[in-house]
Amino acid sequence: MIVILLGPPGVGKGTQGKILCEALGLSHLSTGDLLRAARREGTELGQQAQAFMDRGELVPDGVIVGRVREKLEELGPDAGVVFDGFPRTVPQAEALDRALLDIARKVDRVIVMTADDAVLVRRISGRRSCSSCGTIYNVFTSPPAQEGACDTCGSELTHRKDDAPETVQNRREVYRELTEPLVGHYERAPGTPVVTVDGDQAVDDVQTALRSAVSR
Ligand code: AP5
């Protein structure tokens, strides 16, 4: 099963993608996580991505597509994958379609998560992420047991640099301009159902809706 989670910054793709993968035994492929790990490790990919991410712009398609292809090869031709944050542009979607065609597969489900701007702004302002294992918290809705420390591994929690309000504004515009057109791309793709899920519900309720969308 190949699932794509689409939705604006802060709608809950990372939170839900991790839960869905654990429940269904799928691999979670988040390009945002992949790029942040590359930055932490100081790799060439991380260095290439840094300035784009800090401005809230997309990393060039060629850079990200190559890395995703490598990741798919590592996972193997039969892997079940939930893509989170990829594809982000029509050329990325076309590159994914080609990569999957090469292994006689296709995108099985596209799930578009939605929420009002006010909800997204509040979620992003409250988000804290573990600098080590990547667990996501929210100071308003899902705080850690001990302020500033990860419940899972004890490492420091950080506020993402690209979560500054002016950068978030840019990320939202980029989403509307370059990523929303993917809904039409997949609606035109035969045999790829596109399902919209209301992301403005409790985490468990969103997850129930996602599982129902995946099993339809
Ligand atoms: P990326 O990391 O993909 O960021 P994004 O798409 O903007 O999404 P976010 O991570 O901000 O939000 P999310 O939807 O995952 O929400 P979350 O679950 O954390 O990309 C970052 C950057 O990397 C890009 O700007 C770009 O530069 C680059 N990049 C990445 N992929 C790329 C690509 N393919 N091509 C080019 N460049 C790329 O939730 C948010 C908060 O809300 C959390 O605090 C969470 O606890 C809380 N929350 C979640 N769900 C709920 C709920 N139901 N109720 C209450 N609170 C909730």
Coordinates of C-alpha atoms and ligand atoms in Angstrom, one line a residue:
M1 CA 0.0 0.0 0.0
I2 CA 1.3 3.4 -1.0
V3 CA -0.4 6.3 0.8
I4 CA 0.3 10.0 0.4
L5 CA -0.7 12.5 3.2
L6 CA -1.3 15.9 1.8
G7 CA -2.1 19.0 3.9
P8 CA -0.8 22.4 5.0
P9 CA 1.9 23.0 7.6
G10 CA 0.7 22.0 11.1
V11 CA -2.3 20.0 10.0
G12 CA -1.0 16.9 11.7
K13 CA 0.7 14.8 8.9
G14 CA 3.7 13.9 11.0
T15 CA 1.6 13.1 14.1
Q16 CA -0.8 10.9 12.2
G17 CA 1.6 9.4 9.8
K18 CA 3.7 7.9 12.6
I19 CA 0.6 6.4 14.4
L20 CA -0.8 5.0 11.1
C21 CA 2.5 3.3 10.2
E22 CA 2.9 1.8 13.7
A23 CA -0.7 0.4 13.5
L24 CA -0.5 -1.0 10.0
G25 CA 3.2 -2.0 9.8
L26 CA 4.0 0.6 7.1
S27 CA 7.1 2.7 6.7
H28 CA 6.8 6.4 7.4
L29 CA 8.7 8.5 4.8
S30 CA 8.7 12.1 5.8
T31 CA 10.9 14.3 3.6
G32 CA 10.9 17.0 6.3
D33 CA 12.3 14.6 8.9
L34 CA 14.8 13.3 6.4
L35 CA 16.1 16.8 5.7
R36 CA 16.2 17.8 9.3
A37 CA 18.2 14.6 10.1
A38 CA 20.6 15.5 7.2
R39 CA 21.0 19.0 8.7
R40 CA 21.8 17.6 12.2
E41 CA 24.3 15.2 10.7
G42 CA 25.9 18.0 8.5
T43 CA 25.6 16.0 5.3
E44 CA 25.8 17.5 1.8
L45 CA 22.0 17.1 1.5
G46 CA 21.6 19.0 4.8
Q47 CA 23.8 21.8 3.7
Q48 CA 22.0 22.1 0.3
A49 CA 18.6 22.2 2.1
Q50 CA 19.4 24.6 5.0
A51 CA 18.8 28.0 3.4
F52 CA 15.6 26.9 1.6
M53 CA 14.1 25.4 4.8
D54 CA 15.0 28.5 6.9
R55 CA 13.2 30.7 4.4
G56 CA 10.2 28.4 4.3
E57 CA 10.8 27.6 0.6
L58 CA 10.9 24.2 -1.0
V59 CA 14.2 22.4 -1.5
P60 CA 14.8 22.0 -5.3
D61 CA 12.9 19.0 -6.8
G62 CA 16.1 17.4 -8.2
V63 CA 17.7 17.3 -4.7
I64 CA 14.7 15.8 -3.0
V65 CA 13.6 13.3 -5.7
G66 CA 17.0 11.7 -5.8
R67 CA 17.0 11.1 -2.0
V68 CA 13.4 9.7 -2.1
R69 CA 14.3 7.3 -4.9
E70 CA 17.3 6.0 -2.8
K71 CA 15.0 5.6 0.2
L72 CA 12.5 3.6 -1.8
E73 CA 15.2 1.3 -3.0
E74 CA 16.4 0.8 0.6
L75 CA 12.8 -0.1 1.6
G76 CA 12.5 -2.6 -1.2
P77 CA 9.9 -3.1 -4.0
D78 CA 7.1 -4.5 -1.9
A79 CA 7.3 -2.0 1.0
G80 CA 4.1 -0.3 2.3
V81 CA 4.9 3.4 2.6
V82 CA 3.1 6.5 4.0
F83 CA 4.6 9.6 2.4
D84 CA 4.4 12.7 4.5
G85 CA 5.5 16.0 2.9
F86 CA 6.3 14.3 -0.4
P87 CA 5.4 14.9 -3.2
R88 CA 5.2 18.7 -2.8
T89 CA 5.1 19.8 -6.5
V90 CA 3.7 18.4 -9.7
P91 CA 7.2 17.5 -11.0
Q92 CA 7.8 15.6 -7.7
A93 CA 4.5 13.7 -8.2
E94 CA 5.4 12.8 -11.7
A95 CA 8.8 11.6 -10.6
L96 CA 7.2 9.4 -7.9
D97 CA 4.7 8.0 -10.5
R98 CA 7.6 7.0 -12.7
A99 CA 9.6 5.5 -9.8
L100 CA 6.5 3.4 -8.8
L101 CA 5.8 2.4 -12.4
D102 CA 9.3 1.0 -12.6
I103 CA 8.4 -1.5 -9.9
A104 CA 4.9 -2.1 -11.2
R105 CA 3.2 -0.1 -8.4
K106 CA 1.2 3.0 -8.1
V107 CA -0.2 5.4 -5.4
D108 CA -3.1 3.6 -3.8
R109 CA -4.6 6.4 -1.7
V110 CA -4.2 10.2 -1.3
I111 CA -5.5 11.7 1.9
V112 CA -5.9 15.4 2.1
M113 CA -6.0 16.7 5.7
T114 CA -7.6 20.0 6.3
A115 CA -8.0 22.6 9.1
D116 CA -8.7 26.3 9.4
D117 CA -5.8 28.7 9.4
A118 CA -6.4 29.7 13.1
V119 CA -6.1 26.1 14.2
L120 CA -2.9 25.7 12.1
V121 CA -1.3 28.8 13.6
R122 CA -2.0 27.7 17.2
R123 CA -0.7 24.2 16.6
I124 CA 2.5 25.5 15.0
S125 CA 3.1 28.0 17.7
G126 CA 2.8 25.3 20.4
R127 CA 4.8 22.6 18.6
R128 CA 8.0 21.3 20.2
S129 CA 10.0 18.4 18.7
C130 CA 12.6 16.1 20.2
S131 CA 16.0 17.1 18.9
S132 CA 17.1 13.4 19.0
C133 CA 14.2 11.0 18.3
G134 CA 11.8 13.4 16.5
T135 CA 8.8 12.8 18.8
I136 CA 6.3 15.7 18.3
Y137 CA 4.6 17.5 21.3
N138 CA 2.4 20.5 21.7
V139 CA 2.6 22.7 24.7
F140 CA -1.2 23.3 24.5
T141 CA -2.6 19.9 23.6
S142 CA 0.0 17.2 24.2
P143 CA 2.8 18.5 26.5
P144 CA 5.7 16.3 27.7
A145 CA 5.5 15.1 31.3
Q146 CA 8.6 17.3 32.2
E147 CA 8.8 20.7 30.5
G148 CA 11.4 20.8 27.7
A149 CA 12.4 17.1 27.8
C150 CA 11.3 14.2 25.6
D151 CA 9.2 11.6 27.4
T152 CA 10.7 8.9 25.1
C153 CA 14.4 9.6 25.2
G154 CA 14.9 12.5 27.7
S155 CA 16.5 14.8 25.0
E156 CA 15.9 18.5 24.7
L157 CA 12.7 19.7 23.0
T158 CA 13.1 22.5 20.4
H159 CA 10.9 24.9 18.5
R160 CA 11.6 24.5 14.8
K161 CA 13.4 27.5 13.3
D162 CA 11.0 27.5 10.4
D163 CA 8.0 27.7 12.8
A164 CA 8.7 31.5 13.2
P165 CA 5.5 33.3 12.2
E166 CA 6.9 35.0 9.1
T167 CA 8.4 31.8 7.8
V168 CA 5.2 29.9 8.5
Q169 CA 3.3 32.5 6.4
N170 CA 5.7 31.8 3.5
R171 CA 5.3 28.0 3.9
R172 CA 1.5 28.4 3.7
E173 CA 1.7 30.4 0.5
V174 CA 4.1 27.8 -1.0
Y175 CA 1.7 25.1 0.0
R176 CA -1.2 26.9 -1.7
E177 CA 0.7 27.7 -4.9
L178 CA 2.8 24.5 -5.4
T179 CA 1.3 21.7 -3.4
E180 CA -2.5 22.1 -3.6
P181 CA -2.5 21.5 -7.4
L182 CA -1.5 17.9 -6.5
V183 CA -5.1 17.3 -5.5
G184 CA -6.1 17.7 -9.1
H185 CA -3.1 15.7 -10.3
Y186 CA -4.3 12.7 -8.3
E187 CA -8.0 13.2 -9.0
R188 CA -7.1 12.8 -12.6
A189 CA -5.1 9.6 -12.0
P190 CA -7.1 6.5 -12.7
G191 CA -7.4 4.1 -9.7
T192 CA -6.1 6.6 -7.1
P193 CA -8.9 7.6 -4.7
V194 CA -8.4 11.0 -3.1
V195 CA -10.1 11.3 0.3
T196 CA -10.4 14.4 2.4
V197 CA -10.1 14.1 6.2
D198 CA -11.0 16.8 8.7
G199 CA -7.8 17.4 10.7
D200 CA -9.5 19.6 13.2
Q201 CA -10.6 16.8 15.6
A202 CA -8.9 15.0 18.5
V203 CA -5.8 13.0 17.4
D204 CA -7.6 9.6 17.9
D205 CA -10.6 10.7 15.8
V206 CA -8.4 11.9 13.0
Q207 CA -6.6 8.6 13.1
T208 CA -9.9 6.7 12.9
A209 CA -10.9 8.7 9.8
L210 CA -7.5 8.0 8.3
R211 CA -7.7 4.3 8.8
S212 CA -11.2 4.2 7.3
A213 CA -9.8 6.2 4.3
V214 CA -7.0 3.7 3.8
S215 CA -9.2 0.6 4.1
R216 CA -11.9 1.9 1.7
Ligands
AP5_1 P1 7.8 19.5 6.6 O1 8.5 19.0 7.8 O2 7.2 18.5 5.7 O3 6.8 20.6 7.1 P2 5.2 20.8 6.7 O4 4.6 20.1 5.6 O5 5.1 22.3 6.6 O6 4.4 20.2 7.9 P3 4.7 20.3 9.4 O7 5.8 19.4 9.8 O8 4.9 21.8 9.8 O9 3.3 19.9 10.0 P4 2.6 18.5 10.2 O10 1.4 18.5 9.2 O11 3.5 17.3 10.1 O12 2.0 18.7 11.6 P5 2.5 17.9 13.0 O13 2.0 16.5 13.0 O14 3.9 18.3 13.3 O15 8.8 20.4 5.7 C1 9.6 21.4 6.3 C2 10.5 22.0 5.2 O16 11.3 21.0 4.6 C3 9.7 22.6 4.0 O17 9.3 23.9 4.3 C4 10.8 22.5 2.9 O18 11.7 23.5 3.0 C5 11.4 21.2 3.2 N1 10.8 20.1 2.5 C6 10.2 19.0 3.1 N2 9.8 18.2 2.2 C7 10.1 18.7 1.0 C8 9.8 18.3 -0.4 N3 9.2 17.2 -0.7 N4 10.3 19.1 -1.4 C9 10.9 20.2 -1.1 N5 11.2 20.7 0.1 C10 10.7 19.9 1.2 O19 1.5 18.7 14.0 C11 1.7 20.1 14.3 C12 1.4 20.4 15.8 O20 0.0 20.1 16.0 C13 2.2 19.5 16.8 O21 2.5 20.2 17.9 C14 1.2 18.4 17.1 O22 1.4 17.8 18.4 C15 -0.2 19.1 17.1 N6 -1.3 18.3 16.6 C16 -1.3 17.4 15.6 N7 -2.5 16.9 15.4 C17 -3.3 17.4 16.4 C18 -4.7 17.3 16.8 N8 -5.5 16.5 16.1 N9 -5.2 18.0 17.8 C19 -4.3 18.9 18.5 N10 -3.0 19.1 18.2 C20 -2.5 18.3 17.2

